[in-house]
Amino acid sequence: MSKKTSAAATSSNSNVTVTDNVSGKESTFPILTGTEGPPVIDIRRLYAETGYFTYDPGFVATGSCESKITYIDGDNGILLHRGYPIEQLAENSDFLEVCYLLLYGELPTSDQKSEFDRAITLHTMLHEQLTNFYRGFRRDAHPMAIMCGVVGALSAFYHDSTDISDPHQRMVASYRMVAKMPTIAGWAYKYSLGQPFIYPRNDLDFAENFLHMMFATPCEDYEINPVIAKAMDRILILHADHEQNASTSTVRLTGSSGANPFACISAGIASLWGPAHGGANEAVLNMLREIGSKENIPNYIKKAKDPDDPFRIMGFGHRVYKNFDPRAKIMRETCHSVLDELDIRDEPLLDLAMELERIALEDEYFVDRKLYPNVDFYSGIIFQALGIPTTMFTVLFAVARTVGWIAQWNEMIEDPSQKIGRPRQLYTGADRRDHIPISERS
Ligand code: CMC
């Protein structure tokens, strides 16, 4: 490494030696290896020993924490939760089993599973005073805006689980958030319709309850279609965690200052909302509607390739997956089975999506950059078939991801090496200068 010239590094099995080409000084840094994935250079003493910071906008090569929860091999399209492949979990588990796995590190026994399901079920109701909180929002508020507000406000309603130094309070807060998120989401939808809030039912499972709170009214029950409930459950599993993505890193960074868990999850929801992250599922459907018909696809591909045009094919590309997104593969299959089961023979948006996928996957621009459909490419089409309105798509992502955020937050609090997150910067602003009175400024 050099202040003015290029870096020169040599590595051994256990460390990396960095030579500063200006001073000639050599510094050695240990290499840490995990159970899977590339080794990492431990640069915690870099500044102290060399006087340099590292520069890595977007954290493309920076590990921010040690974690035992989720592993992604982006080159081979592998996603493991606590070691279990996502394909096996999607096939054999239900969402609450995956929640247990993420939170506790092991699959539950049948007694543990019943106990956990029951505990989550008993936490699904919201404090009644929260209904007044909803009424402060405009009816046309985006449900993600409502989610950010209501989840942040939970700390005011459940103050007895905000002491982060108490493991019991942390677990109560964790259960509360996993359990209440579908209720918060369902009510956000009901509020936008002007319909009464629907209370959770203890005889329904997690996915069924969510559908019930979205679609039942006091005048008419919602008849649960097991195919729809199963698809919803699978979608929740596919979104449950994804290691150190933007929203999870936001939750960790927020929590690193000691903020309460409800505030941290609210911050995660805000980060998820962006179209480059969880907001992409809503953006995909809006994009497909805008494209309108297959004849217009080449024009949109051209726009996506134009470096002067900010347009991107939404639902394509991923920071980590450079081969395929395993979640997208399962989502694609689920999409077809849902449309079959619901006897939706002609779904123009699905036809359009498949044609867009076909053309993009053959196009040199997308091939060269390893841009493949991600989880959000198909989820919107399934949500639409399930009768979920577009503005609720990202909300659903948030409902599912809450357990991942919570598991990662708990892991961080319990990590003895945890410190407040505080990145450094490369300052390129003005040098020191003296204040000039306003009358003397030109
Ligand atoms: N359409 C067209 N070009 C793209 C796209 C796209 N969807 N994604 C990336 N590129 C191009 C980009 O312009 C760049 O080209 P060049 O090298 O010529 O400058 C190259 O591919 C690399 O892109 P990048 O922005 O440097 O990659 P990144 O890792 O920073 O971004 C991403 C990853 C997901 C934000 C990006 O691919 C994207 O914006 N995709 C569309 C939004 C989307 O679907 N997001 C959901 C992500 S998956 C669900 C989740 O985790 O939330």
CSV table of C-alpha atoms and ligand atoms in Angstrom, one decimal:
chain,number,residue,atom,x,y,z
A,1,MET,CA,0.0,0.0,0.0
A,2,SER,CA,1.3,3.5,-0.7
A,3,LYS,CA,0.1,7.0,-0.1
A,4,LYS,CA,0.9,7.9,-3.7
A,5,THR,CA,1.6,4.7,-5.6
A,6,SER,CA,0.0,1.3,-5.8
A,7,ALA,CA,-0.3,-1.3,-3.0
A,8,ALA,CA,2.0,-4.2,-2.7
A,9,ALA,CA,0.7,-7.0,-0.6
A,10,THR,CA,2.0,-10.5,0.1
A,11,SER,CA,0.0,-13.1,1.9
A,12,SER,CA,0.8,-16.3,3.8
A,13,ASN,CA,-1.5,-18.9,5.2
A,14,SER,CA,-2.2,-16.9,8.3
A,15,ASN,CA,-1.5,-13.3,7.6
A,16,VAL,CA,-1.1,-10.6,4.9
A,17,THR,CA,1.9,-8.3,4.9
A,18,VAL,CA,1.3,-4.8,3.5
A,19,THR,CA,4.2,-2.7,2.3
A,20,ASP,CA,4.0,1.1,2.2
A,21,ASN,CA,5.9,2.0,-0.9
A,22,VAL,CA,6.5,5.5,0.4
A,23,SER,CA,8.0,4.7,3.8
A,24,GLY,CA,9.0,1.2,3.1
A,25,LYS,CA,7.3,0.1,6.3
A,26,GLU,CA,5.9,-3.4,6.4
A,27,SER,CA,2.8,-4.2,8.5
A,28,THR,CA,1.3,-7.7,9.0
A,29,PHE,CA,-2.4,-8.4,9.5
A,30,PRO,CA,-3.9,-11.7,10.4
A,31,ILE,CA,-6.2,-13.7,8.1
A,32,LEU,CA,-9.3,-15.1,9.6
A,33,THR,CA,-11.2,-18.0,8.2
A,34,GLY,CA,-14.8,-18.9,8.7
A,35,THR,CA,-16.6,-22.2,8.2
A,36,GLU,CA,-17.5,-21.2,4.6
A,37,GLY,CA,-16.6,-18.3,2.3
A,38,PRO,CA,-13.4,-16.4,1.5
A,39,PRO,CA,-11.0,-15.7,4.3
A,40,VAL,CA,-10.9,-12.1,5.6
A,41,ILE,CA,-8.0,-9.8,6.5
A,42,ASP,CA,-8.4,-8.5,10.0
A,43,ILE,CA,-7.7,-4.8,9.5
A,44,ARG,CA,-8.8,-3.6,13.0
A,45,ARG,CA,-5.2,-2.4,13.7
A,46,LEU,CA,-4.6,-1.0,10.2
A,47,TYR,CA,-5.0,2.7,11.2
A,48,ALA,CA,-3.0,2.3,14.4
A,49,GLU,CA,-0.1,0.6,12.6
A,50,THR,CA,-0.1,2.3,9.2
A,51,GLY,CA,-2.0,5.6,9.5
A,52,TYR,CA,-4.3,4.5,6.7
A,53,PHE,CA,-8.1,4.0,6.6
A,54,THR,CA,-9.6,1.7,4.0
A,55,TYR,CA,-12.0,3.0,1.3
A,56,ASP,CA,-14.8,0.8,0.2
A,57,PRO,CA,-18.1,2.6,-0.7
A,58,GLY,CA,-21.0,0.2,-0.7
A,59,PHE,CA,-18.9,-2.2,1.4
A,60,VAL,CA,-18.2,-4.4,-1.6
A,61,ALA,CA,-15.2,-6.1,0.0
A,62,THR,CA,-15.8,-5.3,3.7
A,63,GLY,CA,-17.1,-7.7,6.3
A,64,SER,CA,-18.7,-5.7,9.1
A,65,CYS,CA,-19.3,-8.5,11.6
A,66,GLU,CA,-18.9,-12.2,12.4
A,67,SER,CA,-22.2,-14.1,12.1
A,68,LYS,CA,-23.4,-17.7,12.4
A,69,ILE,CA,-26.9,-17.1,11.0
A,70,THR,CA,-26.9,-17.1,7.2
A,71,TYR,CA,-24.3,-17.9,4.5
A,72,ILE,CA,-24.5,-17.0,0.8
A,73,ASP,CA,-22.2,-18.3,-1.9
A,74,GLY,CA,-23.1,-15.8,-4.7
A,75,ASP,CA,-21.0,-17.5,-7.4
A,76,ASN,CA,-22.8,-20.8,-6.9
A,77,GLY,CA,-26.3,-19.6,-6.0
A,78,ILE,CA,-26.2,-21.0,-2.5
A,79,LEU,CA,-28.2,-19.7,0.5
A,80,LEU,CA,-28.0,-21.5,3.8
A,81,HIS,CA,-29.7,-20.6,7.1
A,82,ARG,CA,-27.8,-22.0,10.1
A,83,GLY,CA,-26.4,-24.5,7.5
A,84,TYR,CA,-29.6,-25.6,6.0
A,85,PRO,CA,-30.2,-24.9,2.2
A,86,ILE,CA,-33.0,-22.6,1.4
A,87,GLU,CA,-34.5,-25.2,-1.0
A,88,GLN,CA,-34.9,-27.7,1.8
A,89,LEU,CA,-36.4,-25.2,4.2
A,90,ALA,CA,-38.8,-24.0,1.6
A,91,GLU,CA,-39.9,-27.5,0.8
A,92,ASN,CA,-40.0,-29.0,4.3
A,93,SER,CA,-40.4,-26.2,6.9
A,94,ASP,CA,-43.1,-23.7,7.7
A,95,PHE,CA,-42.3,-20.1,8.3
A,96,LEU,CA,-42.4,-20.3,12.1
A,97,GLU,CA,-40.0,-23.3,12.0
A,98,VAL,CA,-37.6,-21.1,10.0
A,99,CYS,CA,-38.1,-18.3,12.5
A,100,TYR,CA,-37.1,-20.7,15.4
A,101,LEU,CA,-34.1,-21.8,13.4
A,102,LEU,CA,-32.9,-18.3,12.8
A,103,LEU,CA,-33.5,-17.2,16.4
A,104,TYR,CA,-32.2,-20.3,18.2
A,105,GLY,CA,-29.7,-21.8,15.7
A,106,GLU,CA,-31.3,-25.3,15.6
A,107,LEU,CA,-34.5,-26.8,14.1
A,108,PRO,CA,-37.0,-27.2,16.9
A,109,THR,CA,-38.2,-30.5,18.3
A,110,SER,CA,-41.9,-31.0,18.0
A,111,ASP,CA,-42.5,-29.8,21.6
A,112,GLN,CA,-40.3,-26.8,21.1
A,113,LYS,CA,-42.2,-26.0,17.9
A,114,SER,CA,-45.6,-26.2,19.5
A,115,GLU,CA,-44.4,-24.0,22.4
A,116,PHE,CA,-42.9,-21.5,20.0
A,117,ASP,CA,-46.0,-21.4,17.7
A,118,ARG,CA,-48.2,-20.9,20.7
A,119,ALA,CA,-46.0,-18.1,22.1
A,120,ILE,CA,-45.9,-16.2,18.8
A,121,THR,CA,-49.7,-16.7,18.4
A,122,LEU,CA,-50.3,-15.2,21.9
A,123,HIS,CA,-48.4,-12.1,20.9
A,124,THR,CA,-50.2,-11.2,17.7
A,125,MET,CA,-52.6,-8.7,19.2
A,126,LEU,CA,-51.7,-5.0,19.2
A,127,HIS,CA,-52.1,-2.6,22.1
A,128,GLU,CA,-55.6,-1.2,21.5
A,129,GLN,CA,-54.3,2.4,21.9
A,130,LEU,CA,-52.3,1.8,18.6
A,131,THR,CA,-55.6,2.1,16.7
A,132,ASN,CA,-55.5,5.8,17.5
A,133,PHE,CA,-52.0,6.0,16.2
A,134,TYR,CA,-53.1,4.6,12.8
A,135,ARG,CA,-55.9,7.3,12.7
A,136,GLY,CA,-53.2,10.0,12.6
A,137,PHE,CA,-52.1,8.9,9.1
A,138,ARG,CA,-53.7,10.0,5.9
A,139,ARG,CA,-55.8,7.3,4.3
A,140,ASP,CA,-53.6,7.4,1.2
A,141,ALA,CA,-50.4,7.0,3.1
A,142,HIS,CA,-48.1,4.3,1.7
A,143,PRO,CA,-48.3,1.3,4.0
A,144,MET,CA,-44.5,1.3,4.3
A,145,ALA,CA,-44.7,4.8,5.7
A,146,ILE,CA,-47.2,3.5,8.2
A,147,MET,CA,-45.0,0.5,9.0
A,148,CYS,CA,-42.0,2.7,9.8
A,149,GLY,CA,-44.1,4.9,12.1
A,150,VAL,CA,-46.1,2.2,13.9
A,151,VAL,CA,-43.1,-0.1,14.5
A,152,GLY,CA,-41.0,2.7,15.8
A,153,ALA,CA,-43.9,3.6,18.1
A,154,LEU,CA,-44.0,0.1,19.5
A,155,SER,CA,-41.2,1.2,21.9
A,156,ALA,CA,-43.7,3.6,23.4
A,157,PHE,CA,-46.3,0.9,23.8
A,158,TYR,CA,-44.1,-2.0,25.0
A,159,HIS,CA,-41.6,-0.2,27.1
A,160,ASP,CA,-41.2,-3.2,29.3
A,161,SER,CA,-39.1,-4.9,26.6
A,162,THR,CA,-36.7,-2.2,25.7
A,163,ASP,CA,-33.9,-3.0,28.1
A,164,ILE,CA,-31.4,-4.5,25.7
A,165,SER,CA,-29.1,-5.7,28.5
A,166,ASP,CA,-31.8,-8.1,29.7
A,167,PRO,CA,-31.9,-11.3,27.6
A,168,HIS,CA,-35.5,-12.0,28.7
A,169,GLN,CA,-36.6,-8.6,27.6
A,170,ARG,CA,-34.8,-9.0,24.3
A,171,MET,CA,-36.5,-12.3,23.6
A,172,VAL,CA,-39.9,-10.8,24.6
A,173,ALA,CA,-39.3,-7.9,22.2
A,174,SER,CA,-38.2,-10.4,19.5
A,175,TYR,CA,-41.4,-12.5,19.8
A,176,ARG,CA,-43.5,-9.4,19.9
A,177,MET,CA,-42.1,-8.1,16.7
A,178,VAL,CA,-42.3,-11.3,14.8
A,179,ALA,CA,-45.9,-11.9,16.0
A,180,LYS,CA,-47.2,-8.4,15.6
A,181,MET,CA,-45.8,-7.5,12.2
A,182,PRO,CA,-48.6,-9.3,10.2
A,183,THR,CA,-51.2,-7.5,12.4
A,184,ILE,CA,-49.5,-4.1,11.8
A,185,ALA,CA,-49.2,-4.8,8.1
A,186,GLY,CA,-52.9,-6.0,7.8
A,187,TRP,CA,-54.1,-3.0,9.6
A,188,ALA,CA,-52.1,-0.6,7.4
A,189,TYR,CA,-54.0,-2.1,4.4
A,190,LYS,CA,-57.3,-2.0,6.2
A,191,TYR,CA,-56.7,1.7,7.1
A,192,SER,CA,-56.0,2.5,3.4
A,193,LEU,CA,-59.4,0.9,2.5
A,194,GLY,CA,-61.3,2.7,5.2
A,195,GLN,CA,-62.3,-0.8,6.6
A,196,PRO,CA,-62.4,-1.7,10.3
A,197,PHE,CA,-59.3,-3.4,11.6
A,198,ILE,CA,-59.5,-7.2,11.8
A,199,TYR,CA,-58.1,-8.9,14.9
A,200,PRO,CA,-55.9,-11.9,14.7
A,201,ARG,CA,-57.4,-15.4,15.3
A,202,ASN,CA,-55.5,-17.9,17.5
A,203,ASP,CA,-56.8,-20.9,15.5
A,204,LEU,CA,-55.0,-19.8,12.4
A,205,ASP,CA,-51.3,-20.3,11.5
A,206,PHE,CA,-49.0,-17.4,10.8
A,207,ALA,CA,-49.7,-17.1,7.0
A,208,GLU,CA,-53.4,-17.8,7.3
A,209,ASN,CA,-53.7,-15.2,10.0
A,210,PHE,CA,-52.1,-12.6,7.9
A,211,LEU,CA,-54.4,-13.4,5.0
A,212,HIS,CA,-57.4,-13.2,7.4
A,213,MET,CA,-56.4,-9.8,8.7
A,214,MET,CA,-55.9,-8.5,5.1
A,215,PHE,CA,-59.1,-9.9,3.6
A,216,ALA,CA,-61.8,-10.7,6.2
A,217,THR,CA,-64.3,-8.0,7.2
A,218,PRO,CA,-66.6,-7.9,10.3
A,219,CYS,CA,-69.4,-8.8,7.8
A,220,GLU,CA,-67.7,-11.7,6.1
A,221,ASP,CA,-65.1,-14.2,7.0
A,222,TYR,CA,-62.2,-14.8,4.6
A,223,GLU,CA,-62.2,-18.4,3.5
A,224,ILE,CA,-58.6,-19.6,3.7
A,225,ASN,CA,-57.5,-21.3,0.4
A,226,PRO,CA,-54.8,-23.7,1.5
A,227,VAL,CA,-52.9,-23.2,-1.8
A,228,ILE,CA,-52.7,-19.5,-1.2
A,229,ALA,CA,-51.8,-19.9,2.5
A,230,LYS,CA,-49.0,-22.4,1.6
A,231,ALA,CA,-47.7,-20.0,-1.1
A,232,MET,CA,-47.7,-17.1,1.3
A,233,ASP,CA,-45.9,-19.2,3.9
A,234,ARG,CA,-43.2,-20.2,1.3
A,235,ILE,CA,-42.8,-16.5,0.3
A,236,LEU,CA,-42.2,-15.6,3.9
A,237,ILE,CA,-39.6,-18.3,4.2
A,238,LEU,CA,-37.8,-17.1,1.1
A,239,HIS,CA,-37.5,-13.6,2.5
A,240,ALA,CA,-36.7,-14.5,6.2
A,241,ASP,CA,-33.0,-13.5,6.2
A,242,HIS,CA,-30.2,-12.6,3.8
A,243,GLU,CA,-27.1,-11.9,5.9
A,244,GLN,CA,-25.6,-8.4,5.8
A,245,ASN,CA,-27.8,-6.7,3.2
A,246,ALA,CA,-28.7,-3.0,3.5
A,247,SER,CA,-31.6,-3.2,5.8
A,248,THR,CA,-29.9,-5.8,8.1
A,249,SER,CA,-26.8,-3.7,8.3
A,250,THR,CA,-29.0,-0.7,9.1
A,251,VAL,CA,-30.6,-2.7,11.9
A,252,ARG,CA,-27.1,-3.7,13.2
A,253,LEU,CA,-25.7,-0.1,12.9
A,254,THR,CA,-28.8,1.4,14.6
A,255,GLY,CA,-28.6,-1.2,17.4
A,256,SER,CA,-24.9,-0.7,17.8
A,257,SER,CA,-25.5,2.6,19.6
A,258,GLY,CA,-27.7,0.7,22.1
A,259,ALA,CA,-31.0,1.9,20.5
A,260,ASN,CA,-34.1,-0.2,21.5
A,261,PRO,CA,-35.1,-3.1,19.3
A,262,PHE,CA,-38.3,-1.5,18.0
A,263,ALA,CA,-36.4,1.6,16.9
A,264,CYS,CA,-33.8,-0.7,15.2
A,265,ILE,CA,-36.5,-2.6,13.2
A,266,SER,CA,-38.2,0.6,12.2
A,267,ALA,CA,-34.8,1.7,10.8
A,268,GLY,CA,-34.6,-1.6,8.9
A,269,ILE,CA,-38.0,-1.1,7.4
A,270,ALA,CA,-37.0,2.4,6.2
A,271,SER,CA,-33.9,0.9,4.5
A,272,LEU,CA,-35.9,-2.0,3.0
A,273,TRP,CA,-38.3,0.4,1.4
A,274,GLY,CA,-35.8,1.7,-1.3
A,275,PRO,CA,-36.3,0.3,-4.8
A,276,ALA,CA,-32.7,-1.1,-5.0
A,277,HIS,CA,-33.7,-3.3,-2.0
A,278,GLY,CA,-37.1,-4.6,-0.9
A,279,GLY,CA,-38.9,-1.9,-2.8
A,280,ALA,CA,-37.9,-3.7,-6.0
A,281,ASN,CA,-40.9,-6.1,-5.8
A,282,GLU,CA,-43.3,-3.1,-6.1
A,283,ALA,CA,-41.1,-1.5,-8.7
A,284,VAL,CA,-41.1,-4.7,-10.9
A,285,LEU,CA,-44.8,-4.8,-11.2
A,286,ASN,CA,-45.0,-1.0,-11.9
A,287,MET,CA,-42.2,-1.6,-14.6
A,288,LEU,CA,-44.1,-4.5,-16.2
A,289,ARG,CA,-47.3,-2.4,-16.4
A,290,GLU,CA,-45.3,0.5,-17.9
A,291,ILE,CA,-43.7,-1.8,-20.5
A,292,GLY,CA,-47.2,-2.9,-21.3
A,293,SER,CA,-46.5,-5.4,-24.1
A,294,LYS,CA,-43.8,-7.6,-25.5
A,295,GLU,CA,-43.2,-5.3,-28.5
A,296,ASN,CA,-42.0,-2.6,-26.1
A,297,ILE,CA,-39.4,-4.8,-24.4
A,298,PRO,CA,-36.4,-4.1,-26.8
A,299,ASN,CA,-36.9,-0.4,-26.1
A,300,TYR,CA,-36.7,-0.9,-22.3
A,301,ILE,CA,-33.7,-3.2,-22.7
A,302,LYS,CA,-32.0,-0.4,-24.7
A,303,LYS,CA,-32.9,2.1,-21.9
A,304,ALA,CA,-31.5,-0.2,-19.3
A,305,LYS,CA,-28.2,-0.5,-21.2
A,306,ASP,CA,-27.9,3.3,-21.8
A,307,PRO,CA,-25.3,4.6,-19.3
A,308,ASP,CA,-27.0,8.1,-19.5
A,309,ASP,CA,-30.4,6.7,-18.7
A,310,PRO,CA,-31.1,5.9,-15.0
A,311,PHE,CA,-33.6,3.2,-15.9
A,312,ARG,CA,-32.8,-0.3,-14.7
A,313,ILE,CA,-34.6,-3.6,-15.2
A,314,MET,CA,-36.1,-4.0,-11.8
A,315,GLY,CA,-35.8,-7.4,-10.3
A,316,PHE,CA,-32.5,-8.0,-12.1
A,317,GLY,CA,-29.1,-8.0,-10.6
A,318,HIS,CA,-27.7,-8.6,-7.2
A,319,ARG,CA,-24.7,-7.5,-5.2
A,320,VAL,CA,-23.8,-11.0,-4.2
A,321,TYR,CA,-25.5,-13.5,-6.5
A,322,LYS,CA,-23.5,-13.6,-9.8
A,323,ASN,CA,-24.9,-16.9,-11.1
A,324,PHE,CA,-28.5,-17.2,-10.0
A,325,ASP,CA,-30.6,-16.2,-7.0
A,326,PRO,CA,-31.8,-19.5,-5.5
A,327,ARG,CA,-34.8,-17.7,-4.0
A,328,ALA,CA,-35.8,-16.5,-7.5
A,329,LYS,CA,-35.7,-20.1,-8.8
A,330,ILE,CA,-38.1,-21.3,-6.1
A,331,MET,CA,-40.2,-18.1,-6.5
A,332,ARG,CA,-40.5,-18.8,-10.2
A,333,GLU,CA,-41.8,-22.4,-9.5
A,334,THR,CA,-44.1,-21.1,-6.8
A,335,CYS,CA,-45.4,-18.5,-9.2
A,336,HIS,CA,-46.3,-21.1,-11.8
A,337,SER,CA,-47.9,-23.5,-9.3
A,338,VAL,CA,-50.0,-20.7,-7.8
A,339,LEU,CA,-51.3,-19.6,-11.2
A,340,ASP,CA,-52.1,-23.2,-12.1
A,341,GLU,CA,-53.9,-23.9,-8.8
A,342,LEU,CA,-55.9,-20.7,-9.1
A,343,ASP,CA,-56.6,-21.6,-12.7
A,344,ILE,CA,-55.2,-18.3,-14.0
A,345,ARG,CA,-54.4,-19.4,-17.5
A,346,ASP,CA,-53.5,-16.1,-19.1
A,347,GLU,CA,-51.5,-13.8,-17.0
A,348,PRO,CA,-50.2,-11.1,-19.3
A,349,LEU,CA,-47.8,-9.8,-16.8
A,350,LEU,CA,-46.3,-13.2,-16.3
A,351,ASP,CA,-45.9,-13.7,-20.1
A,352,LEU,CA,-44.3,-10.3,-20.2
A,353,ALA,CA,-42.0,-11.1,-17.3
A,354,MET,CA,-40.9,-14.4,-18.9
A,355,GLU,CA,-40.2,-12.7,-22.3
A,356,LEU,CA,-38.2,-9.9,-20.6
A,357,GLU,CA,-36.3,-12.6,-18.7
A,358,ARG,CA,-35.6,-14.5,-21.9
A,359,ILE,CA,-34.4,-11.5,-23.8
A,360,ALA,CA,-32.3,-10.1,-21.0
A,361,LEU,CA,-30.6,-13.5,-20.2
A,362,GLU,CA,-29.5,-13.7,-23.9
A,363,ASP,CA,-28.3,-10.1,-24.1
A,364,GLU,CA,-24.5,-9.5,-23.9
A,365,TYR,CA,-24.9,-6.5,-21.6
A,366,PHE,CA,-26.7,-8.6,-18.9
A,367,VAL,CA,-24.6,-11.7,-19.5
A,368,ASP,CA,-21.3,-9.8,-19.2
A,369,ARG,CA,-22.4,-8.1,-15.9
A,370,LYS,CA,-23.9,-11.4,-14.5
A,371,LEU,CA,-27.3,-9.8,-14.1
A,372,TYR,CA,-29.9,-12.5,-13.3
A,373,PRO,CA,-33.5,-12.3,-12.1
A,374,ASN,CA,-33.5,-11.9,-8.3
A,375,VAL,CA,-36.2,-12.8,-5.7
A,376,ASP,CA,-38.2,-9.7,-6.5
A,377,PHE,CA,-38.7,-10.5,-10.2
A,378,TYR,CA,-41.4,-13.1,-9.6
A,379,SER,CA,-42.8,-12.3,-6.2
A,380,GLY,CA,-44.9,-9.4,-7.4
A,381,ILE,CA,-46.7,-11.6,-9.9
A,382,ILE,CA,-47.6,-14.1,-7.2
A,383,PHE,CA,-48.7,-11.3,-4.9
A,384,GLN,CA,-50.9,-10.0,-7.6
A,385,ALA,CA,-52.4,-13.4,-8.2
A,386,LEU,CA,-53.0,-13.7,-4.4
A,387,GLY,CA,-55.0,-10.5,-4.5
A,388,ILE,CA,-52.3,-8.4,-2.6
A,389,PRO,CA,-52.2,-4.8,-3.7
A,390,THR,CA,-49.0,-3.5,-5.2
A,391,THR,CA,-48.2,-1.1,-2.4
A,392,MET,CA,-48.3,-4.0,0.1
A,393,PHE,CA,-45.5,-6.0,-1.7
A,394,THR,CA,-42.6,-4.4,0.2
A,395,VAL,CA,-44.7,-4.6,3.5
A,396,LEU,CA,-44.8,-8.4,3.0
A,397,PHE,CA,-41.1,-8.4,2.6
A,398,ALA,CA,-40.8,-6.5,5.9
A,399,VAL,CA,-43.1,-8.9,7.7
A,400,ALA,CA,-40.9,-11.8,6.6
A,401,ARG,CA,-37.5,-10.2,7.1
A,402,THR,CA,-38.3,-9.0,10.7
A,403,VAL,CA,-37.2,-12.4,12.1
A,404,GLY,CA,-33.9,-12.1,10.2
A,405,TRP,CA,-33.3,-8.5,11.5
A,406,ILE,CA,-34.2,-9.6,15.0
A,407,ALA,CA,-31.9,-12.7,14.9
A,408,GLN,CA,-29.0,-10.5,13.6
A,409,TRP,CA,-29.7,-7.8,16.2
A,410,ASN,CA,-29.7,-10.4,19.0
A,411,GLU,CA,-26.5,-11.9,17.7
A,412,MET,CA,-24.8,-8.5,17.6
A,413,ILE,CA,-25.9,-7.6,21.2
A,414,GLU,CA,-24.5,-10.9,22.4
A,415,ASP,CA,-21.2,-10.5,20.6
A,416,PRO,CA,-18.5,-9.5,23.1
A,417,SER,CA,-16.5,-7.8,20.3
A,418,GLN,CA,-19.4,-5.5,19.4
A,419,LYS,CA,-18.7,-1.8,19.2
A,420,ILE,CA,-20.7,1.2,18.0
A,421,GLY,CA,-20.6,1.2,14.2
A,422,ARG,CA,-18.6,4.2,13.1
A,423,PRO,CA,-17.2,4.1,9.5
A,424,ARG,CA,-14.4,6.5,8.5
A,425,GLN,CA,-14.3,8.6,5.4
A,426,LEU,CA,-12.1,10.0,2.7
A,427,TYR,CA,-12.6,13.8,3.1
A,428,THR,CA,-12.4,15.8,-0.1
A,429,GLY,CA,-14.1,19.0,1.1
A,430,ALA,CA,-12.6,22.5,1.7
A,431,ASP,CA,-9.4,22.9,3.8
A,432,ARG,CA,-9.6,24.8,7.0
A,433,ARG,CA,-10.7,28.4,6.4
A,434,ASP,CA,-11.9,31.3,8.6
A,435,HIS,CA,-15.4,32.6,8.8
A,436,ILE,CA,-16.1,35.8,6.8
A,437,PRO,CA,-18.9,38.2,8.1
A,438,ILE,CA,-21.9,38.1,5.8
A,439,SER,CA,-21.5,41.8,4.8
A,440,GLU,CA,-18.0,41.0,3.4
A,441,ARG,CA,-19.0,38.0,1.3
A,442,SER,CA,-19.3,38.5,-2.5
B,1,CMC,N1,-30.6,-3.2,-15.0
B,1,CMC,C1,-29.6,-2.8,-15.9
B,1,CMC,N2,-28.3,-2.6,-15.5
B,1,CMC,C2,-28.0,-3.0,-14.3
B,1,CMC,C3,-28.9,-3.6,-13.4
B,1,CMC,C4,-30.3,-3.7,-13.8
B,1,CMC,N3,-31.2,-4.1,-13.0
B,1,CMC,N4,-28.3,-3.9,-12.2
B,1,CMC,C5,-27.0,-3.6,-12.4
B,1,CMC,N5,-26.8,-3.1,-13.6
B,1,CMC,C6,-25.5,-2.7,-14.2
B,1,CMC,C7,-25.0,-1.4,-13.7
B,1,CMC,O1,-25.4,-0.3,-14.4
B,1,CMC,C8,-23.5,-1.6,-13.7
B,1,CMC,O2,-23.1,-1.4,-15.1
B,1,CMC,P1,-21.7,-0.8,-15.5
B,1,CMC,O3,-20.7,-1.8,-14.9
B,1,CMC,O4,-21.7,-0.6,-16.9
B,1,CMC,O5,-21.6,0.5,-14.7
B,1,CMC,C9,-23.3,-3.1,-13.4
B,1,CMC,O6,-24.6,-3.7,-13.8
B,1,CMC,C10,-23.1,-3.4,-12.0
B,1,CMC,O7,-24.1,-2.8,-11.2
B,1,CMC,P2,-24.0,-2.1,-9.8
B,1,CMC,O8,-25.0,-1.1,-9.6
B,1,CMC,O9,-22.5,-1.7,-9.6
B,1,CMC,O10,-24.2,-3.4,-8.9
B,1,CMC,P3,-24.6,-3.3,-7.3
B,1,CMC,O11,-24.1,-4.6,-6.8
B,1,CMC,O12,-24.1,-2.1,-6.7
B,1,CMC,O13,-26.2,-3.3,-7.3
B,1,CMC,C11,-28.4,-3.9,-7.3
B,1,CMC,C12,-27.0,-4.4,-7.1
B,1,CMC,C13,-29.4,-5.1,-6.9
B,1,CMC,C14,-28.7,-2.7,-6.4
B,1,CMC,C15,-28.7,-3.6,-8.8
B,1,CMC,O14,-28.4,-4.8,-9.6
B,1,CMC,C16,-30.1,-3.1,-9.1
B,1,CMC,O15,-30.3,-1.8,-9.0
B,1,CMC,N6,-31.0,-3.9,-9.5
B,1,CMC,C17,-32.4,-3.5,-9.7
B,1,CMC,C18,-33.1,-3.4,-8.4
B,1,CMC,C19,-33.4,-4.7,-7.7
B,1,CMC,O16,-34.0,-5.6,-8.4
B,1,CMC,N7,-33.2,-4.8,-6.4
B,1,CMC,C20,-33.5,-6.0,-5.7
B,1,CMC,C21,-32.3,-6.7,-5.1
B,1,CMC,S1,-32.7,-8.4,-4.5
B,1,CMC,C22,-33.7,-8.2,-3.2
B,1,CMC,C23,-33.1,-7.5,-2.0
B,1,CMC,O17,-32.1,-8.1,-1.6
B,1,CMC,O18,-33.6,-6.5,-1.6
